[in-house]
N, CA, C and O atoms as a Tripos MOL2 file, in Angstrom:
@<TRIPOS>MOLECULE
protein
  216   215    54     0     0
PROTEIN
NO_CHARGES

@<TRIPOS>ATOM
      1 N         101.7690   60.1360   87.2710 N.3       1 MET1
      2 CA        102.8310   60.7180   88.0600 C.3       1 MET1
      3 C         103.4480   59.6150   88.9280 C.2       1 MET1
      4 O         102.7140   58.8800   89.5880 O.2       1 MET1
      5 N         104.7740   59.4840   88.9410 N.am      2 PRO2
      6 CA        105.4170   58.4410   89.7370 C.3       2 PRO2
      7 C         105.2220   58.6640   91.2420 C.2       2 PRO2
      8 O         105.0260   59.7880   91.7030 O.2       2 PRO2
      9 N         105.2830   57.5710   91.9800 N.am      3 LYS3
     10 CA        105.2080   57.6390   93.4400 C.3       3 LYS3
     11 C         106.5570   57.2380   94.0170 C.2       3 LYS3
     12 O         107.2970   56.4550   93.4220 O.2       3 LYS3
     13 N         106.8590   57.7850   95.1760 N.am      4 TYR4
     14 CA        108.1240   57.4990   95.8370 C.3       4 TYR4
     15 C         107.8830   57.1380   97.2900 C.2       4 TYR4
     16 O         106.9450   57.6200   97.9250 O.2       4 TYR4
     17 N         108.7420   56.2880   97.7920 N.am      5 VAL5
     18 CA        108.7570   55.9550   99.2070 C.3       5 VAL5
     19 C         109.9340   56.7400   99.7940 C.2       5 VAL5
     20 O         111.0090   56.7700   99.1960 O.2       5 VAL5
     21 N         109.7480   57.3680  100.9420 N.am      6 ALA6
     22 CA        110.8310   58.0900  101.6160 C.3       6 ALA6
     23 C         111.1330   57.3900  102.9250 C.2       6 ALA6
     24 O         110.2210   57.0100  103.6600 O.2       6 ALA6
     25 N         112.4030   57.2220  103.2150 N.am      7 ARG7
     26 CA        112.8340   56.5980  104.4700 C.3       7 ARG7
     27 C         113.3740   57.6750  105.3910 C.2       7 ARG7
     28 O         114.2280   58.4770  105.0100 O.2       7 ARG7
     29 N         112.8530   57.6750  106.6250 N.am      8 LEU8
     30 CA        113.1690   58.7300  107.5840 C.3       8 LEU8
     31 C         113.7720   58.1580  108.8580 C.2       8 LEU8
     32 O         113.4310   57.0520  109.2750 O.2       8 LEU8
     33 N         114.6660   58.9160  109.4690 N.am      9 TYR9
     34 CA        115.0640   58.6520  110.8510 C.3       9 TYR9
     35 C         114.1460   59.4900  111.7140 C.2       9 TYR9
     36 O         114.0480   60.7000  111.5130 O.2       9 TYR9
     37 N         113.4670   58.8690  112.6750 N.am     10 CYS10
     38 CA        112.5370   59.6340  113.5010 C.3      10 CYS10
     39 C         112.4110   59.0310  114.8990 C.2      10 CYS10
     40 O         112.8580   57.9140  115.1590 O.2      10 CYS10
     41 N         111.7970   59.7970  115.7800 N.am     11 MET11
     42 CA        111.5050   59.3290  117.1290 C.3      11 MET11
     43 C         110.0000   59.0760  117.2120 C.2      11 MET11
     44 O         109.1890   59.9050  116.8000 O.2      11 MET11
     45 N         109.6510   57.9140  117.7520 N.am     12 VAL12
     46 CA        108.2510   57.5200  117.8870 C.3      12 VAL12
     47 C         107.9620   57.2620  119.3610 C.2      12 VAL12
     48 O         108.7540   56.6170  120.0480 O.2      12 VAL12
     49 N         106.8330   57.7650  119.8440 N.am     13 GLU13
     50 CA        106.4150   57.5110  121.2230 C.3      13 GLU13
     51 C         105.2180   56.5800  121.2270 C.2      13 GLU13
     52 O         104.2720   56.7650  120.4620 O.2      13 GLU13
     53 N         105.2660   55.5660  122.1060 N.am     14 VAL14
     54 CA        104.1380   54.6570  122.3210 C.3      14 VAL14
     55 C         103.8640   54.5800  123.8100 C.2      14 VAL14
     56 O         104.7650   54.7730  124.6260 O.2      14 VAL14
     57 N         102.6340   54.3000  124.1570 N.am     15 THR15
     58 CA        102.2670   54.1030  125.5570 C.3      15 THR15
     59 C         102.1720   52.6060  125.8050 C.2      15 THR15
     60 O         101.4830   51.8890  125.0800 O.2      15 THR15
     61 N         102.8730   52.1390  126.8400 N.am     16 VAL16
     62 CA        102.9310   50.7170  127.1580 C.3      16 VAL16
     63 C         102.5470   50.5210  128.6170 C.2      16 VAL16
     64 O         103.0690   51.2070  129.4960 O.2      16 VAL16
     65 N         101.6380   49.5910  128.8770 N.am     17 GLU17
     66 CA        101.3050   49.2420  130.2580 C.3      17 GLU17
     67 C         102.2950   48.2120  130.7600 C.2      17 GLU17
     68 O         102.4670   47.1580  130.1480 O.2      17 GLU17
     69 N         102.9570   48.5170  131.8900 N.am     18 ALA18
     70 CA        103.9530   47.6090  132.4500 C.3      18 ALA18
     71 C         104.1650   47.9500  133.9190 C.2      18 ALA18
     72 O         103.8480   49.0500  134.3720 O.2      18 ALA18
     73 N         104.7060   46.9870  134.6520 N.am     19 GLU19
     74 CA        105.0040   47.1870  136.0760 C.3      19 GLU19
     75 C         106.2950   47.9680  136.2880 C.2      19 GLU19
     76 O         106.4150   48.7140  137.2600 O.2      19 GLU19
     77 N         107.2750   47.8030  135.3760 N.am     20 THR20
     78 CA        108.5740   48.4510  135.5240 C.3      20 THR20
     79 C         109.0440   48.9690  134.1600 C.2      20 THR20
     80 O         108.5400   48.5310  133.1260 O.2      20 THR20
     81 N         110.0000   49.8940  134.1530 N.am     21 PRO21
     82 CA        110.5450   50.3560  132.8760 C.3      21 PRO21
     83 C         111.1720   49.2240  132.0620 C.2      21 PRO21
     84 O         111.0440   49.2060  130.8370 O.2      21 PRO21
     85 N         111.8440   48.2850  132.7210 N.am     22 SER22
     86 CA        112.4580   47.1860  131.9730 C.3      22 SER22
     87 C         111.4020   46.2820  131.3520 C.2      22 SER22
     88 O         111.6030   45.7640  130.2540 O.2      22 SER22
     89 N         110.2850   46.0860  132.0340 N.am     23 GLU23
     90 CA        109.1920   45.2960  131.4500 C.3      23 GLU23
     91 C         108.6140   46.0060  130.2300 C.2      23 GLU23
     92 O         108.2640   45.3650  129.2400 O.2      23 GLU23
     93 N         108.5150   47.3290  130.3050 N.am     24 ALA24
     94 CA        108.0260   48.1020  129.1570 C.3      24 ALA24
     95 C         108.9580   47.9300  127.9640 C.2      24 ALA24
     96 O         108.4960   47.7480  126.8380 O.2      24 ALA24
     97 N         110.2650   47.9870  128.2030 N.am     25 LEU25
     98 CA        111.2230   47.7880  127.1130 C.3      25 LEU25
     99 C         111.1050   46.3960  126.5100 C.2      25 LEU25
    100 O         111.1850   46.2390  125.2920 O.2      25 LEU25
    101 N         110.9160   45.3920  127.3460 N.am     26 ASN26
    102 CA        110.7710   44.0150  126.8500 C.3      26 ASN26
    103 C         109.5400   43.8620  125.9680 C.2      26 ASN26
    104 O         109.5540   43.0850  125.0140 O.2      26 ASN26
    105 N         108.4760   44.5940  126.2790 N.am     27 LYS27
    106 CA        107.2610   44.5200  125.4730 C.3      27 LYS27
    107 C         107.4340   45.1710  124.1020 C.2      27 LYS27
    108 O         106.6310   44.9440  123.1980 O.2      27 LYS27
    109 N         108.4760   45.9740  123.9510 N.am     28 LEU28
    110 CA        108.6820   46.6990  122.7010 C.3      28 LEU28
    111 C         109.7480   46.0590  121.8110 C.2      28 LEU28
    112 O         110.4250   46.7560  121.0550 O.2      28 LEU28
    113 N         109.8970   44.7570  121.8950 N.am     29 ASP29
    114 CA        110.8270   44.0410  121.0280 C.3      29 ASP29
    115 C         110.2710   44.0870  119.6060 C.2      29 ASP29
    116 O         109.2640   43.4450  119.3100 O.2      29 ASP29
    117 N         110.9280   44.8430  118.7290 N.am     30 LEU30
    118 CA        110.4130   45.0360  117.3750 C.3      30 LEU30
    119 C         110.4380   43.7720  116.5320 C.2      30 LEU30
    120 O         109.8420   43.7420  115.4560 O.2      30 LEU30
    121 N         111.1200   42.7200  117.0010 N.am     31 ASN31
    122 CA        111.0930   41.4430  116.3040 C.3      31 ASN31
    123 C         109.8200   40.6670  116.6000 C.2      31 ASN31
    124 O         109.4800   39.7300  115.8780 O.2      31 ASN31
    125 N         109.1130   41.0530  117.6620 N.am     32 GLU32
    126 CA        107.9300   40.3000  118.0910 C.3      32 GLU32
    127 C         106.6410   41.0940  118.0690 C.2      32 GLU32
    128 O         105.5680   40.5110  118.2200 O.2      32 GLU32
    129 N         106.7070   42.3920  117.8880 N.am     33 MET33
    130 CA        105.4790   43.1900  117.8950 C.3      33 MET33
    131 C         105.4240   44.0750  116.6590 C.2      33 MET33
    132 O         106.4430   44.3570  116.0300 O.2      33 MET33
    133 N         104.2280   44.5020  116.3300 N.am     34 ASP34
    134 CA        103.9980   45.3690  115.1710 C.3      34 ASP34
    135 C         103.7150   46.7710  115.6790 C.2      34 ASP34
    136 O         102.6540   47.0260  116.2470 O.2      34 ASP34
    137 N         104.6470   47.6710  115.4790 N.am     35 ILE35
    138 CA        104.4810   49.0460  115.9670 C.3      35 ILE35
    139 C         103.2420   49.7060  115.3690 C.2      35 ILE35
    140 O         102.6250   50.5590  116.0070 O.2      35 ILE35
    141 N         102.8770   49.3190  114.1550 N.am     36 ASN36
    142 CA        101.7010   49.9130  113.5150 C.3      36 ASN36
    143 C         100.4060   49.4960  114.1830 C.2      36 ASN36
    144 O          99.3860   50.1640  114.0140 O.2      36 ASN36
    145 N         100.4220   48.4050  114.9390 N.am     37 ALA37
    146 CA         99.2230   47.9390  115.6290 C.3      37 ALA37
    147 C          99.0170   48.6780  116.9510 C.2      37 ALA37
    148 O          97.9510   48.5730  117.5590 O.2      37 ALA37
    149 N         100.0220   49.4190  117.3960 N.am     38 MET38
    150 CA         99.9390   50.1410  118.6680 C.3      38 MET38
    151 C          99.6820   51.6250  118.4030 C.2      38 MET38
    152 O         100.1650   52.1750  117.4130 O.2      38 MET38
    153 N          98.9210   52.2700  119.2890 N.am     39 PRO39
    154 CA         98.7790   53.7270  119.1520 C.3      39 PRO39
    155 C         100.1610   54.3670  119.3320 C.2      39 PRO39
    156 O         100.8550   54.0820  120.3080 O.2      39 PRO39
    157 N         100.5500   55.2170  118.4060 N.am     40 HIS40
    158 CA        101.8590   55.8420  118.4810 C.3      40 HIS40
    159 C         101.8320   57.2280  117.8480 C.2      40 HIS40
    160 O         100.9240   57.5680  117.0890 O.2      40 HIS40
    161 N         102.8440   58.0120  118.1770 N.am     41 THR41
    162 CA        102.9780   59.3640  117.6470 C.3      41 THR41
    163 C         104.4090   59.5720  117.1980 C.2      41 THR41
    164 O         105.3450   59.2530  117.9320 O.2      41 THR41
    165 N         104.5870   60.0970  116.0150 N.am     42 ILE42
    166 CA        105.9240   60.4900  115.5730 C.3      42 ILE42
    167 C         106.1710   61.8720  116.1680 C.2      42 ILE42
    168 O         105.4620   62.8270  115.8520 O.2      42 ILE42
    169 N         107.1790   61.9740  117.0290 N.am     43 THR43
    170 CA        107.4090   63.2240  117.7420 C.3      43 THR43
    171 C         108.5140   64.0760  117.1400 C.2      43 THR43
    172 O         108.5830   65.2770  117.4000 O.2      43 THR43
    173 N         109.3770   63.4660  116.3390 N.am     44 GLU44
    174 CA        110.4830   64.2210  115.7550 C.3      44 GLU44
    175 C         110.9990   63.4840  114.5260 C.2      44 GLU44
    176 O         111.1740   62.2650  114.5540 O.2      44 GLU44
    177 N         111.2390   64.2170  113.4600 N.am     45 ILE45
    178 CA        111.8820   63.6430  112.2770 C.3      45 ILE45
    179 C         113.2540   64.2800  112.1730 C.2      45 ILE45
    180 O         113.3770   65.4970  112.0340 O.2      45 ILE45
    181 N         114.2930   63.4440  112.2420 N.am     46 ASP46
    182 CA        115.6700   63.9380  112.2490 C.3      46 ASP46
    183 C         116.2300   64.1240  110.8450 C.2      46 ASP46
    184 O         116.9550   65.0860  110.5900 O.2      46 ASP46
    185 N         115.9050   63.2270  109.9460 N.am     47 ASP47
    186 CA        116.5380   63.2930  108.6320 C.3      47 ASP47
    187 C         115.7520   62.4480  107.6290 C.2      47 ASP47
    188 O         115.1540   61.4360  107.9940 O.2      47 ASP47
    189 N         115.7570   62.8640  106.3900 N.am     48 VAL48
    190 CA        115.2600   62.0450  105.2950 C.3      48 VAL48
    191 C         116.4700   61.3420  104.7170 C.2      48 VAL48
    192 O         117.3990   61.9950  104.2430 O.2      48 VAL48
    193 N         116.4690   60.0190  104.7510 N.am     49 ILE49
    194 CA        117.6300   59.2320  104.3710 C.3      49 ILE49
    195 C         117.7100   59.0340  102.8610 C.2      49 ILE49
    196 O         118.7500   59.2770  102.2480 O.2      49 ILE49
    197 N         116.6120   58.5960  102.2740 N.am     50 GLU50
    198 CA        116.6180   58.3210  100.8360 C.3      50 GLU50
    199 C         115.1970   58.2640  100.3250 C.2      50 GLU50
    200 O         114.2500   58.1530  101.1030 O.2      50 GLU50
    201 N         115.0510   58.3410   99.0230 N.am     51 THR51
    202 CA        113.7600   58.1140   98.3790 C.3      51 THR51
    203 C         113.9790   57.0660   97.2960 C.2      51 THR51
    204 O         115.0740   56.9080   96.7560 O.2      51 THR51
    205 N         112.8950   56.3580   97.0010 N.am     52 GLU52
    206 CA        112.9570   55.2970   95.9990 C.3      52 GLU52
    207 C         111.6290   55.2660   95.2560 C.2      52 GLU52
    208 O         110.5680   55.2900   95.8800 O.2      52 GLU52
    209 N         111.6790   55.2130   93.9460 N.am     53 GLU53
    210 CA        110.4520   55.1480   93.1650 C.3      53 GLU53
    211 C         109.7890   53.7910   93.3650 C.2      53 GLU53
    212 O         110.4580   52.7590   93.4020 O.2      53 GLU53
    213 N         108.4600   53.8070   93.4940 N.am     54 ILE54
    214 CA        107.7100   52.5570   93.6570 C.3      54 ILE54
    215 C         106.7730   52.3640   92.4890 C.2      54 ILE54
    216 O         106.0500   51.3690   92.4360 O.2      54 ILE54
@<TRIPOS>BOND
     1     1     2 1
     2     2     3 1
     3     3     4 2
     4     3     5 am
     5     5     6 1
     6     6     7 1
     7     7     8 2
     8     7     9 am
     9     9    10 1
    10    10    11 1
    11    11    12 2
    12    11    13 am
    13    13    14 1
    14    14    15 1
    15    15    16 2
    16    15    17 am
    17    17    18 1
    18    18    19 1
    19    19    20 2
    20    19    21 am
    21    21    22 1
    22    22    23 1
    23    23    24 2
    24    23    25 am
    25    25    26 1
    26    26    27 1
    27    27    28 2
    28    27    29 am
    29    29    30 1
    30    30    31 1
    31    31    32 2
    32    31    33 am
    33    33    34 1
    34    34    35 1
    35    35    36 2
    36    35    37 am
    37    37    38 1
    38    38    39 1
    39    39    40 2
    40    39    41 am
    41    41    42 1
    42    42    43 1
    43    43    44 2
    44    43    45 am
    45    45    46 1
    46    46    47 1
    47    47    48 2
    48    47    49 am
    49    49    50 1
    50    50    51 1
    51    51    52 2
    52    51    53 am
    53    53    54 1
    54    54    55 1
    55    55    56 2
    56    55    57 am
    57    57    58 1
    58    58    59 1
    59    59    60 2
    60    59    61 am
    61    61    62 1
    62    62    63 1
    63    63    64 2
    64    63    65 am
    65    65    66 1
    66    66    67 1
    67    67    68 2
    68    67    69 am
    69    69    70 1
    70    70    71 1
    71    71    72 2
    72    71    73 am
    73    73    74 1
    74    74    75 1
    75    75    76 2
    76    75    77 am
    77    77    78 1
    78    78    79 1
    79    79    80 2
    80    79    81 am
    81    81    82 1
    82    82    83 1
    83    83    84 2
    84    83    85 am
    85    85    86 1
    86    86    87 1
    87    87    88 2
    88    87    89 am
    89    89    90 1
    90    90    91 1
    91    91    92 2
    92    91    93 am
    93    93    94 1
    94    94    95 1
    95    95    96 2
    96    95    97 am
    97    97    98 1
    98    98    99 1
    99    99   100 2
   100    99   101 am
   101   101   102 1
   102   102   103 1
   103   103   104 2
   104   103   105 am
   105   105   106 1
   106   106   107 1
   107   107   108 2
   108   107   109 am
   109   109   110 1
   110   110   111 1
   111   111   112 2
   112   111   113 am
   113   113   114 1
   114   114   115 1
   115   115   116 2
   116   115   117 am
   117   117   118 1
   118   118   119 1
   119   119   120 2
   120   119   121 am
   121   121   122 1
   122   122   123 1
   123   123   124 2
   124   123   125 am
   125   125   126 1
   126   126   127 1
   127   127   128 2
   128   127   129 am
   129   129   130 1
   130   130   131 1
   131   131   132 2
   132   131   133 am
   133   133   134 1
   134   134   135 1
   135   135   136 2
   136   135   137 am
   137   137   138 1
   138   138   139 1
   139   139   140 2
   140   139   141 am
   141   141   142 1
   142   142   143 1
   143   143   144 2
   144   143   145 am
   145   145   146 1
   146   146   147 1
   147   147   148 2
   148   147   149 am
   149   149   150 1
   150   150   151 1
   151   151   152 2
   152   151   153 am
   153   153   154 1
   154   154   155 1
   155   155   156 2
   156   155   157 am
   157   157   158 1
   158   158   159 1
   159   159   160 2
   160   159   161 am
   161   161   162 1
   162   162   163 1
   163   163   164 2
   164   163   165 am
   165   165   166 1
   166   166   167 1
   167   167   168 2
   168   167   169 am
   169   169   170 1
   170   170   171 1
   171   171   172 2
   172   171   173 am
   173   173   174 1
   174   174   175 1
   175   175   176 2
   176   175   177 am
   177   177   178 1
   178   178   179 1
   179   179   180 2
   180   179   181 am
   181   181   182 1
   182   182   183 1
   183   183   184 2
   184   183   185 am
   185   185   186 1
   186   186   187 1
   187   187   188 2
   188   187   189 am
   189   189   190 1
   190   190   191 1
   191   191   192 2
   192   191   193 am
   193   193   194 1
   194   194   195 1
   195   195   196 2
   196   195   197 am
   197   197   198 1
   198   198   199 1
   199   199   200 2
   200   199   201 am
   201   201   202 1
   202   202   203 1
   203   203   204 2
   204   203   205 am
   205   205   206 1
   206   206   207 1
   207   207   208 2
   208   207   209 am
   209   209   210 1
   210   210   211 1
   211   211   212 2
   212   211   213 am
   213   213   214 1
   214   214   215 1
   215   215   216 2
@<TRIPOS>SUBSTRUCTURE
     1 MET1         2 RESIDUE 1 A MET
     2 PRO2         6 RESIDUE 1 A PRO
     3 LYS3        10 RESIDUE 1 A LYS
     4 TYR4        14 RESIDUE 1 A TYR
     5 VAL5        18 RESIDUE 1 A VAL
     6 ALA6        22 RESIDUE 1 A ALA
     7 ARG7        26 RESIDUE 1 A ARG
     8 LEU8        30 RESIDUE 1 A LEU
     9 TYR9        34 RESIDUE 1 A TYR
    10 CYS10       38 RESIDUE 1 A CYS
    11 MET11       42 RESIDUE 1 A MET
    12 VAL12       46 RESIDUE 1 A VAL
    13 GLU13       50 RESIDUE 1 A GLU
    14 VAL14       54 RESIDUE 1 A VAL
    15 THR15       58 RESIDUE 1 A THR
    16 VAL16       62 RESIDUE 1 A VAL
    17 GLU17       66 RESIDUE 1 A GLU
    18 ALA18       70 RESIDUE 1 A ALA
    19 GLU19       74 RESIDUE 1 A GLU
    20 THR20       78 RESIDUE 1 A THR
    21 PRO21       82 RESIDUE 1 A PRO
    22 SER22       86 RESIDUE 1 A SER
    23 GLU23       90 RESIDUE 1 A GLU
    24 ALA24       94 RESIDUE 1 A ALA
    25 LEU25       98 RESIDUE 1 A LEU
    26 ASN26      102 RESIDUE 1 A ASN
    27 LYS27      106 RESIDUE 1 A LYS
    28 LEU28      110 RESIDUE 1 A LEU
    29 ASP29      114 RESIDUE 1 A ASP
    30 LEU30      118 RESIDUE 1 A LEU
    31 ASN31      122 RESIDUE 1 A ASN
    32 GLU32      126 RESIDUE 1 A GLU
    33 MET33      130 RESIDUE 1 A MET
    34 ASP34      134 RESIDUE 1 A ASP
    35 ILE35      138 RESIDUE 1 A ILE
    36 ASN36      142 RESIDUE 1 A ASN
    37 ALA37      146 RESIDUE 1 A ALA
    38 MET38      150 RESIDUE 1 A MET
    39 PRO39      154 RESIDUE 1 A PRO
    40 HIS40      158 RESIDUE 1 A HIS
    41 THR41      162 RESIDUE 1 A THR
    42 ILE42      166 RESIDUE 1 A ILE
    43 THR43      170 RESIDUE 1 A THR
    44 GLU44      174 RESIDUE 1 A GLU
    45 ILE45      178 RESIDUE 1 A ILE
    46 ASP46      182 RESIDUE 1 A ASP
    47 ASP47      186 RESIDUE 1 A ASP
    48 VAL48      190 RESIDUE 1 A VAL
    49 ILE49      194 RESIDUE 1 A ILE
    50 GLU50      198 RESIDUE 1 A GLU
    51 THR51      202 RESIDUE 1 A THR
    52 GLU52      206 RESIDUE 1 A GLU
    53 GLU53      210 RESIDUE 1 A GLU
    54 ILE54      214 RESIDUE 1 A ILE
């Protein structure tokens, strides 16, 4: 049976230790950190964008 990857638009919540809200945002630079390495929760899925066979 073929497998598919689905791409979703969603909202993810993470807990970040920081002194200020701006420091928390700076720690969440997706170019420098791996969201999968942090505890997180998907809180809302807005839309399924596409699927692709893998």
